[in-house]
Every structure is written in C-alpha cells, then in structure tokens.
Tab-separated table of C-alpha atoms in Angstrom:
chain	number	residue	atom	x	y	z
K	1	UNK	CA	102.263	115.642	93.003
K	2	UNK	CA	99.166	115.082	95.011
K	3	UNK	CA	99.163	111.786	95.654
K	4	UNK	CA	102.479	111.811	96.641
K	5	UNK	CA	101.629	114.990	99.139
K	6	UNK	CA	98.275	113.262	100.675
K	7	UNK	CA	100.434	110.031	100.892
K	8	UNK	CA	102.886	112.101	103.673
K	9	UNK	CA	99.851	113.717	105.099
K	10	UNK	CA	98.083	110.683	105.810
K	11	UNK	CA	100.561	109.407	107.479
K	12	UNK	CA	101.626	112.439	109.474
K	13	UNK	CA	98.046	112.192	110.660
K	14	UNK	CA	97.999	109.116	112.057
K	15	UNK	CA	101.905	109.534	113.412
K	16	UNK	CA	103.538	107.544	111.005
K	17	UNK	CA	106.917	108.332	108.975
K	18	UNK	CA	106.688	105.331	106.971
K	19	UNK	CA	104.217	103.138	105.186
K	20	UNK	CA	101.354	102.520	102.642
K	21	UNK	CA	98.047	104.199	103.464
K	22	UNK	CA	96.595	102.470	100.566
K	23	UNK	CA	95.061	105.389	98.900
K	24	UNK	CA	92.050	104.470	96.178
K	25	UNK	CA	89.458	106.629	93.926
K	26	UNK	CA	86.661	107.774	95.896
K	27	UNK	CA	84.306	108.356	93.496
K	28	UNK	CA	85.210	112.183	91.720
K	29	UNK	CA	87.921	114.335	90.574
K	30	UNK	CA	90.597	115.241	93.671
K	31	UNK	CA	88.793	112.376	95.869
K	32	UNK	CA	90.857	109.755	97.503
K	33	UNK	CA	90.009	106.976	100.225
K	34	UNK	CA	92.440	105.210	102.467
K	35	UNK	CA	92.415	101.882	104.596
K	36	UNK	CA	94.761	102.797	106.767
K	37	UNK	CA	92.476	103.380	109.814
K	38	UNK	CA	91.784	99.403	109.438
K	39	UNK	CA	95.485	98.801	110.198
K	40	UNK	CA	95.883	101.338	112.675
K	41	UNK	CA	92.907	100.064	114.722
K	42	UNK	CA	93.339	98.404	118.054
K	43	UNK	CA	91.478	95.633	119.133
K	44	UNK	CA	88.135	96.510	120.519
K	45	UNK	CA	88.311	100.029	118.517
K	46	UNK	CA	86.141	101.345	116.324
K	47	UNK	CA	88.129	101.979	112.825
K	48	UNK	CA	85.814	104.934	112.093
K	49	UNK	CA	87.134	106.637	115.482
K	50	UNK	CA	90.761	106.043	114.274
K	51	UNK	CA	89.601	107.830	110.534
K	52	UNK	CA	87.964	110.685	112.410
K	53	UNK	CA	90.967	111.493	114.488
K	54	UNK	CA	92.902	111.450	111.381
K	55	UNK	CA	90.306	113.342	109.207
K	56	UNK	CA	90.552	115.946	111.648
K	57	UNK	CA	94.067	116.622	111.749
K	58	UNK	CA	94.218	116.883	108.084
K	59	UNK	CA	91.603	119.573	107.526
K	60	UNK	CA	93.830	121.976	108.850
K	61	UNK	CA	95.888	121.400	105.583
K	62	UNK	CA	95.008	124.421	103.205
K	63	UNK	CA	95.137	122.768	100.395
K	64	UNK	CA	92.214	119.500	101.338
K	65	UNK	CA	88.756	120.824	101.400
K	66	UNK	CA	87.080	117.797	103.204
K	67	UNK	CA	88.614	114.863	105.482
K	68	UNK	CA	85.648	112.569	106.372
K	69	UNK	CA	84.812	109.120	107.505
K	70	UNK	CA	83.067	107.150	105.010
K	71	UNK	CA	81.865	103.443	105.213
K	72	UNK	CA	82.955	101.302	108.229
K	73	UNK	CA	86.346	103.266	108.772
K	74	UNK	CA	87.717	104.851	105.347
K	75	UNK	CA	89.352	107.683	105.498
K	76	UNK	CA	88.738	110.061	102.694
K	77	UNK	CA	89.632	113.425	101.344
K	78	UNK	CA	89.135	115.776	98.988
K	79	UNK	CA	91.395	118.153	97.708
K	80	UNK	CA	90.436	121.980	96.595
K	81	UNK	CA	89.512	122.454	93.349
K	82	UNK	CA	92.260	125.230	92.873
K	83	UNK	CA	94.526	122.248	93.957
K	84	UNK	CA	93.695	119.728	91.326
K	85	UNK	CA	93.923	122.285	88.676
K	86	UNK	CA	97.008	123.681	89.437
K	87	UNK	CA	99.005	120.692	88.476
K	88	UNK	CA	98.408	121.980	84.684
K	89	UNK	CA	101.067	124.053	85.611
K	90	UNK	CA	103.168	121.835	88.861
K	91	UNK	CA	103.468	119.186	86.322
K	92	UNK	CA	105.075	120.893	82.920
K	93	UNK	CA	107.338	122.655	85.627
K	94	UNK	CA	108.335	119.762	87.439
K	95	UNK	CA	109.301	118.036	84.131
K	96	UNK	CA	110.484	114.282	84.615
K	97	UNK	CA	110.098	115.131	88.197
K	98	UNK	CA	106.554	114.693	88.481
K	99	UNK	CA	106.413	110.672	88.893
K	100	UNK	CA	108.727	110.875	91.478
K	101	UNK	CA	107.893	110.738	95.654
K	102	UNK	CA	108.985	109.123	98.752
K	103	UNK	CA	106.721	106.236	98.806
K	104	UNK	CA	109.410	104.044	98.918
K	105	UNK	CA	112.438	105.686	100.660
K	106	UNK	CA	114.775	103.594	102.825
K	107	UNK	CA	113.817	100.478	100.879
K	108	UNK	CA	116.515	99.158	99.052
K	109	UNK	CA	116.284	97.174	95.624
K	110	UNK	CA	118.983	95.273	93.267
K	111	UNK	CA	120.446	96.555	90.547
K	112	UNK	CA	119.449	94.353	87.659
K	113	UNK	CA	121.795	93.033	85.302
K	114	UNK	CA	122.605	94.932	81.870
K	115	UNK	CA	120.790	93.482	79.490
K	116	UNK	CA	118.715	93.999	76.232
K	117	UNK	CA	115.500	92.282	76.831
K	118	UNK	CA	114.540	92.329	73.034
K	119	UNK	CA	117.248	90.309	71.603
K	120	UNK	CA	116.574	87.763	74.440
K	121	UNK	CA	115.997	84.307	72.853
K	122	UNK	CA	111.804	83.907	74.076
K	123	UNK	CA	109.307	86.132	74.774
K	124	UNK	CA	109.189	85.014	78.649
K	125	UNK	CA	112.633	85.911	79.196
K	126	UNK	CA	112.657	88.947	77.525
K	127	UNK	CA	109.802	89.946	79.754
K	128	UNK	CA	111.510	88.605	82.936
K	129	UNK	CA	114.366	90.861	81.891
K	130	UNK	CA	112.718	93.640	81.031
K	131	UNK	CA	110.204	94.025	84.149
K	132	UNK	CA	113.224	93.558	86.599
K	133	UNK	CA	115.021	96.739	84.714
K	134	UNK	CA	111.692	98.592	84.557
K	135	UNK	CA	111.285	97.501	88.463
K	136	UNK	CA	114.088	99.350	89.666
K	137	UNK	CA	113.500	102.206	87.197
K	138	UNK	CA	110.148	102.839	89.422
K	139	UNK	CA	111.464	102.179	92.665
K	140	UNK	CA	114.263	104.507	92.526
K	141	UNK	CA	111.641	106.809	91.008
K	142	UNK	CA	109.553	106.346	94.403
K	143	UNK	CA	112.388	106.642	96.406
K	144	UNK	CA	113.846	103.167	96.785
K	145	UNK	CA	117.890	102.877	96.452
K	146	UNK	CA	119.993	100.879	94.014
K	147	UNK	CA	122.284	98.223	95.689
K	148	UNK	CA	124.830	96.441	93.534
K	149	UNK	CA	124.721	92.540	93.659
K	150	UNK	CA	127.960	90.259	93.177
K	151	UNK	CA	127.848	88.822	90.073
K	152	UNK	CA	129.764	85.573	88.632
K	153	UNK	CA	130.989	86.304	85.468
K	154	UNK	CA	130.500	82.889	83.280
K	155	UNK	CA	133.229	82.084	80.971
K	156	UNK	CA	132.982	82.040	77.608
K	157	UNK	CA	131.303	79.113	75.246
K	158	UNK	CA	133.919	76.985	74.258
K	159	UNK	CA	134.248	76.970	70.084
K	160	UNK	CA	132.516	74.157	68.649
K	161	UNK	CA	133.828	71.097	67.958
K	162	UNK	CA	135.233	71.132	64.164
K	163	UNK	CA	133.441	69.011	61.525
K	164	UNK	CA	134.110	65.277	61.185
K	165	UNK	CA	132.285	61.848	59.776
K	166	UNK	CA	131.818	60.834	63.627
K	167	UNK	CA	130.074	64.331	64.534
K	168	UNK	CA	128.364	65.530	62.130
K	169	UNK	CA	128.202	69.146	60.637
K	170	UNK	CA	128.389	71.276	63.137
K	171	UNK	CA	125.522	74.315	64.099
K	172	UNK	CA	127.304	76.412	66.811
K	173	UNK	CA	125.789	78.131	69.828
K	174	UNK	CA	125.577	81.465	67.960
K	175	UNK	CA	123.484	79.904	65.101
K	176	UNK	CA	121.031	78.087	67.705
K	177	UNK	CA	120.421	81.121	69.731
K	178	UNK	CA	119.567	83.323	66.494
K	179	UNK	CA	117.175	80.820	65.537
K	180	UNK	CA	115.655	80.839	69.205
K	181	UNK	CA	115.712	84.393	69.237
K	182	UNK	CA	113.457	84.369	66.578
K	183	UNK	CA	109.823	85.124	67.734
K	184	UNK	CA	111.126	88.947	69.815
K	185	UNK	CA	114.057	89.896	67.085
K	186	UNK	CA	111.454	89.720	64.546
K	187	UNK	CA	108.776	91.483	66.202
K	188	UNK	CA	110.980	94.268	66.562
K	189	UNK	CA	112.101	93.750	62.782
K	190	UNK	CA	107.964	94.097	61.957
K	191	UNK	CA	106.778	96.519	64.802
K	192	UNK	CA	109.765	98.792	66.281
K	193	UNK	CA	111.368	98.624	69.127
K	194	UNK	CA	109.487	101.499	71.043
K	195	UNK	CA	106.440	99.443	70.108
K	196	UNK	CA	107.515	95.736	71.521
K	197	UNK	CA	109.301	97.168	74.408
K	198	UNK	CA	105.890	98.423	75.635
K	199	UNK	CA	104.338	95.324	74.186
K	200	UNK	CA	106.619	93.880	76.773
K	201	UNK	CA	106.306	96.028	79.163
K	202	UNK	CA	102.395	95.346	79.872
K	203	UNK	CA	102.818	91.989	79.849
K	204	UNK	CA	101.489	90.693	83.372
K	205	UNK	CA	103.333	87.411	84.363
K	206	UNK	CA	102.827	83.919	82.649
K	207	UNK	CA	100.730	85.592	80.196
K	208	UNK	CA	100.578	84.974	76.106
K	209	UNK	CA	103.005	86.824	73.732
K	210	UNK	CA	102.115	89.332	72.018
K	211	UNK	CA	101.270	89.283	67.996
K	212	UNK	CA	103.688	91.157	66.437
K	213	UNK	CA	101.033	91.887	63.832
K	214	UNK	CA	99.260	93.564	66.338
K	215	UNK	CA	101.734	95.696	68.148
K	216	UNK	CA	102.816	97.038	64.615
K	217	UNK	CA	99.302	98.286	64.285
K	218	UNK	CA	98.706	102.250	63.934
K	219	UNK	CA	95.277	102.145	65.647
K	220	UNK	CA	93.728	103.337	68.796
K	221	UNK	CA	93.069	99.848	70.135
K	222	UNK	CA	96.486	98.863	69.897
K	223	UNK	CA	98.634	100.729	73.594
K	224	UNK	CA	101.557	100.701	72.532
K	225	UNK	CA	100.451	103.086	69.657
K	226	UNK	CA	97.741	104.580	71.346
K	227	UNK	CA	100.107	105.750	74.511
K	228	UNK	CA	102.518	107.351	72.075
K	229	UNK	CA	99.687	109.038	70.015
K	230	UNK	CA	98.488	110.141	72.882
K	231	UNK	CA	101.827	112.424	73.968
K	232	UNK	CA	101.909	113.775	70.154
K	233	UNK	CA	98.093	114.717	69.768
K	234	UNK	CA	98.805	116.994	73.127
K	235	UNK	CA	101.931	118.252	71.669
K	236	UNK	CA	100.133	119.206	68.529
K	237	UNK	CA	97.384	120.758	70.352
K	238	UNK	CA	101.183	122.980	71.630
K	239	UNK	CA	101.906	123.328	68.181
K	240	UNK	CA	99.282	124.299	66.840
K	241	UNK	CA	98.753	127.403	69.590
K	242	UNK	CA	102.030	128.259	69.253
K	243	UNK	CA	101.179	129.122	65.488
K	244	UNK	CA	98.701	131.092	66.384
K	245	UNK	CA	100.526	132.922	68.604
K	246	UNK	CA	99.379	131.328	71.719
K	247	UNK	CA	101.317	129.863	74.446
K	248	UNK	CA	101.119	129.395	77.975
K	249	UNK	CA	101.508	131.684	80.096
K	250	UNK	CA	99.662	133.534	83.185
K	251	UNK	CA	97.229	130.695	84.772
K	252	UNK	CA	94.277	130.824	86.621
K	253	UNK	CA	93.461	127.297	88.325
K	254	UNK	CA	89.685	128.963	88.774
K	255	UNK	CA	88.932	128.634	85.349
K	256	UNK	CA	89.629	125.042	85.032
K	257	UNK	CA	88.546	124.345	88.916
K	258	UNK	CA	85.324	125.338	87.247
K	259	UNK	CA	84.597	122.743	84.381
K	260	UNK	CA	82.472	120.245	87.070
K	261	UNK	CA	82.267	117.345	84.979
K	262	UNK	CA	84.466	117.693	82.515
K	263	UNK	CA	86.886	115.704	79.991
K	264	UNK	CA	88.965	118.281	81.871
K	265	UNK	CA	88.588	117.486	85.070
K	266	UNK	CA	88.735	113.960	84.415
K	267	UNK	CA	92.380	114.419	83.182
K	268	UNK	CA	93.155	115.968	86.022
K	269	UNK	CA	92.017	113.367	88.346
K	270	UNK	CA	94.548	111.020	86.771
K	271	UNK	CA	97.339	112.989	86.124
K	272	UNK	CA	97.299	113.276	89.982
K	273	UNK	CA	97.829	109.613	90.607
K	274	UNK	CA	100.824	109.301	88.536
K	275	UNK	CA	103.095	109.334	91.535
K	276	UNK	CA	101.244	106.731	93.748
K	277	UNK	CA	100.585	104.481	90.596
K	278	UNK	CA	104.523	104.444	89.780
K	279	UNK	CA	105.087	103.619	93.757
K	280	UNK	CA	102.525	100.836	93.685
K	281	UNK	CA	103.853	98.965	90.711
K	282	UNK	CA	107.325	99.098	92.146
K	283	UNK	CA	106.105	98.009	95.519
K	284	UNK	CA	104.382	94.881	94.020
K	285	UNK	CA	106.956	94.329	90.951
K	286	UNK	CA	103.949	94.746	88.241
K	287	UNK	CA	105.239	97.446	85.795
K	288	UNK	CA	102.488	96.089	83.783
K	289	UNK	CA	100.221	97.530	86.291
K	290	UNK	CA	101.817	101.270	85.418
K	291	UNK	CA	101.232	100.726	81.681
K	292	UNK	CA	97.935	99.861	82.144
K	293	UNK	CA	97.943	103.605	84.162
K	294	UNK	CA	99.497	105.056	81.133
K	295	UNK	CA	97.193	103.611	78.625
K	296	UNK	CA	94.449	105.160	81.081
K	297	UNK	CA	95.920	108.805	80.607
K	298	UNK	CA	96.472	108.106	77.268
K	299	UNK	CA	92.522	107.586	76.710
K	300	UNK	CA	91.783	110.311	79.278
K	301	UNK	CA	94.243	112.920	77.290
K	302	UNK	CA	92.843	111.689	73.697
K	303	UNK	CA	89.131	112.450	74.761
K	304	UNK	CA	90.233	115.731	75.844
K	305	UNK	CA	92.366	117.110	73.413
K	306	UNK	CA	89.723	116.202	70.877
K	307	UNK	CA	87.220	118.522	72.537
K	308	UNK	CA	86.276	122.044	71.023
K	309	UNK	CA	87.907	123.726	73.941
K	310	UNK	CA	90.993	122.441	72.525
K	311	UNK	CA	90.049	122.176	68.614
K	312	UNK	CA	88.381	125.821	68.482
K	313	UNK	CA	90.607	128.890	68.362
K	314	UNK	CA	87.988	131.024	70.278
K	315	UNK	CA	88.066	128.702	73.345
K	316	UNK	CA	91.476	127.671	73.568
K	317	UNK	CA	92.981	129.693	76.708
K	318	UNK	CA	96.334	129.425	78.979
K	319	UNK	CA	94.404	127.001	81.360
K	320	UNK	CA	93.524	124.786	78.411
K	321	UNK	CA	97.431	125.044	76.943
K	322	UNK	CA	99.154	123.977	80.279
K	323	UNK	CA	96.860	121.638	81.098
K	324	UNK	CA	97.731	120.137	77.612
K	325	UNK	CA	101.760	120.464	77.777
K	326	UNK	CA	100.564	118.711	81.632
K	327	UNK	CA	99.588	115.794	79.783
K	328	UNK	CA	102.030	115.707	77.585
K	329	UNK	CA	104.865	115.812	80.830
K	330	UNK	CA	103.170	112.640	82.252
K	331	UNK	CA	103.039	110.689	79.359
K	332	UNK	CA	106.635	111.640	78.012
K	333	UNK	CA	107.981	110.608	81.905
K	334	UNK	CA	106.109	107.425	81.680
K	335	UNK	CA	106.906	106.501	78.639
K	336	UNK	CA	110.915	107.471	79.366
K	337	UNK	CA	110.789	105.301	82.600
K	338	UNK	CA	109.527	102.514	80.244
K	339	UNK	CA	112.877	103.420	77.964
K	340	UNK	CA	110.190	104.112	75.036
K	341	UNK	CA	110.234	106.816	72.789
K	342	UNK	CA	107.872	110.401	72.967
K	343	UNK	CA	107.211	111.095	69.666
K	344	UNK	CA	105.745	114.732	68.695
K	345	UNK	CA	104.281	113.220	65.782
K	346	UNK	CA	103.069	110.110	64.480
C-alpha cells in the first residue's frame, strides 16, 4: 500500500532500483521521513542538496502533497489526504494482498525445515523454530524467494536397550523428550495454540518464556488476546451494520480525509505501514518486531471502533464501514502470516 508505493518512489527519485530508503514517522498521519539522502551523499556534499533534488522529483507524483527537506538532510513527504483515506477501501480489496511489496525482491532466503515449533522440547527452541518459519513467511511476503537447502536426513533412534539387573529399568528417548517437552505442550494444553504461537511469536531473542498463565488470559493487556479481539470487535462493528441494513458501499475518501485528528486518522496512519513493517522484520529476522506492529493496530483499531462514529447508528456511514472491514484485512493478514487464527468473535 503506501509505504510500499513511496518505498519505489523514493528510490526512483534518487535513481535507484534497489534498496532501503529507511522510511520513519514524521510526526502526523500520511507523513514519512527517509535517510537515504545521508547514504546517497558524496563526500564534500551537502545531504540536504541530495533530499532537495529528490523532494523535487517526487512532487510531481499526484498522489504526495509535499516533498521537503527537513533537519540536516531528511527527506520527507506527505501524502494527500484523499490518499491515506482511500486505503479503507485499497485494503479490504486487496485482501491478503495488502502486506505484500517488493522491498525485498531478488533476495533469496532458505526454506526452513518442517517443523511444529510448539511440541518442540524448550521454549528457546520452539522460538528458534518458529521465527525462522515466520522469517521466510515475511520475506516471501516482501518479495524475497524461497531456495531449498540439502538436508541430511538422520536415522532413526535406535530402540532402547531391554531391561536387565546390569542396566537398570529403562526410560526411552520418547519418554525423556515428553517430559522435556513439558513447559510449551502444556502451555498450549492451558492457553491454545493460536495464543502461544503468538506468545512465541513476539518473543525477541534470548528473552524469558512466557507464563502460560498469562497468555491464557482474556484481557486487553495480554497481545495475544488483545490482537485477536481486536480483528473480531471490527468485524462486529460489520456485523452489526449489516443488521441494520448497512454495508459498504459507494466511498468518499473526503469524508474521512476530513477527521484532522482523529482515532480515524490515526488508524489510517498505521494501516499504511503494514507493508514496510512486514519488509523490515524480514530484512532484520525480528518477526517479533511485526507483532509488536500488530499489537499497535490492534490498540489503534480498538480505540476506534469504540468511538460513537462507530457505536451510534446515526453516524455510522460507508467511510466509517470500510475503514472498519480495512482494519479487519490487516489484522486477519497479519495474524495468517503468523499461522494464528482470526476469530469473528471472542
């Protein structure tokens, strides 16, 4: 979406095919900064000349309403309001489509190996598992290709030894890795598996495991609840239209361009960085880093479907209904790239 747009038109500006221009909030809704200038810059040139030369080139794009120079050489735009808004409707029509871009096309990335990271015997390994699957699940996403590894196929464990008076009973292989596999098997016994896969899935590297106590939680302040609430309170918001005969259908970006300030806005704003936030975590093998984007949206679509544009029958409206089924299309792609579950309702 636009991320993933101003990502190729950065880059066209400054006469590049390939690369990261490092895009960052700037501050508002539709705002974006980039560092590329920094890289791009000569020695003995001024970065801000660089940014200008680029900002220029990309005003002519109909769709940016300011390209400007800002600090000691960032480059940064703003898209038209009429833009922003009209991903309510981009995004529901794009469908699982709208994470993916070209962020990372021509890079290649290995096939991990099929595996199901919550009956593995520790909590570390099931996360080292699970972020190498959910790796190349982005990076294809972004654009990156699959290549298929040679694997050694281990033979089997060889059957215990039988019982005697010089060894001892015997406790097989089997029976010591069910009781290693204790700690993830029954967290997803006492939580779910939807639940402890994200669990897992936000897990940065070396950190502590999570309490299963906690993940099974039906609260707010738990994510892996609150992501999943999230994508059913905008589907009931759906629901609830459709029984009252609403649903969406002719939209005007104008009348959502024009809430300045709003919860609105403010899910617009990150809705449009789902793209370059699925590219980044690929890039730097963190999809703990997208999770933490997707409990973001979830917060950002929970304050807004809670407001009385979207509670109150006289001021729900096509704008507001797209914008929902919007957020409910990011957060049911991010949660299927994470192999978790969309509930309607919770």
């Amino acid at each position: 979406m636009i991320t993933a747009e101003l990502r190729r038109a950065i880059l066209a500006a400054a006469g590049r095919t390939d690369g990261d221009p490092q895009l960052r909030p700037a501050g508002g809704p539709g705002r974006y900064a980039s560092s590329l200038p920094f890289r791009l810059t000569r020695p003995g040139q001024d970065p801000r000349a660089v940014a200008a030369g680029m900002a220029a080139r990309l005003e002519t794009e109909p769709w940016i309403a300011t390209a400007e120079v800002t600090g000691a050489g960032y480059l940064t735009v703003t898209v038209t309001p009429d833009a922003l808004a009209a991903l309510a409707v981009r995004i529901p029509r794009a469908g699982p489509a709208c994470a993916a871009s070209d962020a990372l096309r021509g890079r290649t990335v290995p096939d991990p190996p099929p595996a199901d990271p919550l009956t593995e015997p520790t909590w570390p390994r099931a996360r080292a598992v699970l972020a190498a699957q959910l790796t190349a699940r982005l990076a294809t996403t972004a654009g990156a290709t699959l290549f298929f590894p040679k694997r050694t196929l281990l033979p089997p464990l060889a059957p215990p030894f039988p019982a005697t008076k010089e060894n001892g009973p015997v406790v097989s292989a089997v029976a010591h890795a069910d009781a290693d596999a204790g700690p993830v098997v029954s967290a997803v016994a006492h939580a779910g598996p939807d639940a402890v896969r994200f669990a897992l899935a936000r897990m940065p590297p070396r950190a502590a495991a999570p309490e299963p106590a906690l993940v099974a939680r039906h609260v707010l302040a738990n994510p892996a609840y609150a992501v999943r609430y999230a994508h059913a309170a905008a589907a009931a918001v759906l629901r609830w239209a459709a029984a009252l005969g609403t649903s969406p259908a002719g939209f005007r970006p104008r009348l959502l361009a024009e809430l300045s300030g709003s919860e609105e806005l403010a899910l617009l704003d990150v809705l449009s960085w789902l793209p370059e936030r699925v590219a980044v975590a690929a890039r730097r093998g963190r999809p703990d880093e997208f999770a933490g984007y997707l409990e973001e949206l979830a917060a950002r679509t929970i304050d807004t479907m809670n407001t009385t544009g979207f509670t109150t029958i006289s001021s729900i409206s096509s704008e507001r209904l797209w914008l929902a089924d919007a957020a409910r299309t990011a957060l049911a792609t991010g949660l299927g790239l994470f192999g978790v579950g969309a509930p309607s309702r919770l």
